[in-house]
Amino acid sequence: MDLSLKTESFTQDRRDWLGSAHGTDAPVSVTLDVSKFTKATHYPNGFIKSGIPLGKVTVTGRYGPYDGAATDGRGDLVGFLFTAQDVDARGVASTAAVGSMLIHCFIREAKLPVPVDADGKTAVAGRIIFV
């Protein structure tokens, strides 16, 4: 029997970036390419923050952070990460994580963890409303 002390970390998922509950009943399951995220920006505490804008990497079909200048497919905004994802469990970074993405919702732009440019907003116009 192992009686040694073990610790586990948790984070509180902030969703104040959501403008309403509209669309939260139908998130889409996605696989995140963790190598596309920057630790200091996207998961400083080991969890990729909810509200991160996502783009789809065309070669792998996985998702990474939206970047209007990216040429790997992430230059097109497709949705927002709905729930924070643990990608650095016990100090060992994952290469992939399964998460959920909102593709139809209201967003409080000022509360997003990272900004979205005008091109990103245009790409999701009609599905995602920024308030």
mmCIF file with all atom_site columns, N, CA, C and O in Angstrom, residues 13 15 40 43 60 75 90 99 105 111 117 130:
data_model
loop_
_atom_site.group_PDB
_atom_site.id
_atom_site.type_symbol
_atom_site.label_atom_id
_atom_site.label_alt_id
_atom_site.label_comp_id
_atom_site.label_asym_id
_atom_site.label_entity_id
_atom_site.label_seq_id
_atom_site.pdbx_PDB_ins_code
_atom_site.Cartn_x
_atom_site.Cartn_y
_atom_site.Cartn_z
_atom_site.occupancy
_atom_site.B_iso_or_equiv
_atom_site.pdbx_formal_charge
_atom_site.auth_seq_id
_atom_site.auth_comp_id
_atom_site.auth_asym_id
_atom_site.auth_atom_id
_atom_site.pdbx_PDB_model_num
ATOM 1  N N  . ASP A 1 13  ? -12.558 27.082 -14.233 1.00 0.00 ? 13  ASP A N  1
ATOM 2  C CA . ASP A 1 13  ? -12.770 27.454 -15.629 1.00 0.00 ? 13  ASP A CA 1
ATOM 3  C C  . ASP A 1 13  ? -13.549 28.762 -15.690 1.00 0.00 ? 13  ASP A C  1
ATOM 4  O O  . ASP A 1 13  ? -14.673 28.844 -15.212 1.00 0.00 ? 13  ASP A O  1
ATOM 5  N N  . ARG A 1 15  ? -15.643 31.376 -17.658 1.00 0.00 ? 15  ARG A N  1
ATOM 6  C CA . ARG A 1 15  ? -16.456 31.469 -18.872 1.00 0.00 ? 15  ARG A CA 1
ATOM 7  C C  . ARG A 1 15  ? -17.190 32.793 -18.949 1.00 0.00 ? 15  ARG A C  1
ATOM 8  O O  . ARG A 1 15  ? -18.239 32.883 -19.575 1.00 0.00 ? 15  ARG A O  1
ATOM 9  N N  . ALA A 1 40  ? 3.225   30.071 -22.230 1.00 0.00 ? 40  ALA A N  1
ATOM 10 C CA . ALA A 1 40  ? 3.073   31.324 -21.479 1.00 0.00 ? 40  ALA A CA 1
ATOM 11 C C  . ALA A 1 40  ? 1.769   32.046 -21.810 1.00 0.00 ? 40  ALA A C  1
ATOM 12 O O  . ALA A 1 40  ? 1.185   32.696 -20.953 1.00 0.00 ? 40  ALA A O  1
ATOM 13 N N  . TYR A 1 43  ? -1.465  28.283 -21.926 1.00 0.00 ? 43  TYR A N  1
ATOM 14 C CA . TYR A 1 43  ? -1.644  27.389 -20.772 1.00 0.00 ? 43  TYR A CA 1
ATOM 15 C C  . TYR A 1 43  ? -0.555  27.589 -19.711 1.00 0.00 ? 43  TYR A C  1
ATOM 16 O O  . TYR A 1 43  ? 0.172   26.685 -19.351 1.00 0.00 ? 43  TYR A O  1
ATOM 17 N N  . THR A 1 60  ? -3.244  17.935 -40.452 1.00 0.00 ? 60  THR A N  1
ATOM 18 C CA . THR A 1 60  ? -3.537  16.934 -39.423 1.00 0.00 ? 60  THR A CA 1
ATOM 19 C C  . THR A 1 60  ? -5.013  16.825 -39.061 1.00 0.00 ? 60  THR A C  1
ATOM 20 O O  . THR A 1 60  ? -5.438  15.815 -38.517 1.00 0.00 ? 60  THR A O  1
ATOM 21 N N  . GLY A 1 75  ? -5.216  30.123 -39.917 1.00 0.00 ? 75  GLY A N  1
ATOM 22 C CA . GLY A 1 75  ? -5.504  31.496 -40.316 1.00 0.00 ? 75  GLY A CA 1
ATOM 23 C C  . GLY A 1 75  ? -6.985  31.750 -40.492 1.00 0.00 ? 75  GLY A C  1
ATOM 24 O O  . GLY A 1 75  ? -7.402  32.888 -40.701 1.00 0.00 ? 75  GLY A O  1
ATOM 25 N N  . ARG A 1 90  ? 1.156   16.931 -14.355 1.00 0.00 ? 90  ARG A N  1
ATOM 26 C CA . ARG A 1 90  ? 2.359   16.554 -13.613 1.00 0.00 ? 90  ARG A CA 1
ATOM 27 C C  . ARG A 1 90  ? 3.640   17.002 -14.304 1.00 0.00 ? 90  ARG A C  1
ATOM 28 O O  . ARG A 1 90  ? 4.644   16.325 -14.277 1.00 0.00 ? 90  ARG A O  1
ATOM 29 N N  . GLY A 1 99  ? -10.993 18.232 -26.711 1.00 0.00 ? 99  GLY A N  1
ATOM 30 C CA . GLY A 1 99  ? -11.741 19.324 -26.098 1.00 0.00 ? 99  GLY A CA 1
ATOM 31 C C  . GLY A 1 99  ? -13.061 19.529 -26.802 1.00 0.00 ? 99  GLY A C  1
ATOM 32 O O  . GLY A 1 99  ? -13.435 18.762 -27.693 1.00 0.00 ? 99  GLY A O  1
ATOM 33 N N  . CYS A 1 105 ? -22.437 30.959 -31.061 1.00 0.00 ? 105 CYS A N  1
ATOM 34 C CA . CYS A 1 105 ? -22.581 31.507 -29.706 1.00 0.00 ? 105 CYS A CA 1
ATOM 35 C C  . CYS A 1 105 ? -22.457 33.031 -29.722 1.00 0.00 ? 105 CYS A C  1
ATOM 36 O O  . CYS A 1 105 ? -22.198 33.634 -30.756 1.00 0.00 ? 105 CYS A O  1
ATOM 37 N N  . LYS A 1 111 ? -13.707 40.035 -22.778 1.00 0.00 ? 111 LYS A N  1
ATOM 38 C CA . LYS A 1 111 ? -13.395 39.032 -21.757 1.00 0.00 ? 111 LYS A CA 1
ATOM 39 C C  . LYS A 1 111 ? -12.610 37.838 -22.304 1.00 0.00 ? 111 LYS A C  1
ATOM 40 O O  . LYS A 1 111 ? -12.222 36.953 -21.556 1.00 0.00 ? 111 LYS A O  1
ATOM 41 N N  . ASP A 1 117 ? -8.832  39.264 -34.321 1.00 0.00 ? 117 ASP A N  1
ATOM 42 C CA . ASP A 1 117 ? -8.757  40.360 -35.282 1.00 0.00 ? 117 ASP A CA 1
ATOM 43 C C  . ASP A 1 117 ? -10.011 40.416 -36.170 1.00 0.00 ? 117 ASP A C  1
ATOM 44 O O  . ASP A 1 117 ? -10.882 39.551 -36.108 1.00 0.00 ? 117 ASP A O  1
ATOM 45 N N  . PHE A 1 130 ? -20.241 38.872 -31.684 1.00 0.00 ? 130 PHE A N  1
ATOM 46 C CA . PHE A 1 130 ? -19.385 39.532 -30.707 1.00 0.00 ? 130 PHE A CA 1
ATOM 47 C C  . PHE A 1 130 ? -20.152 40.714 -30.099 1.00 0.00 ? 130 PHE A C  1
ATOM 48 O O  . PHE A 1 130 ? -20.667 41.549 -30.822 1.00 0.00 ? 130 PHE A O  1
#
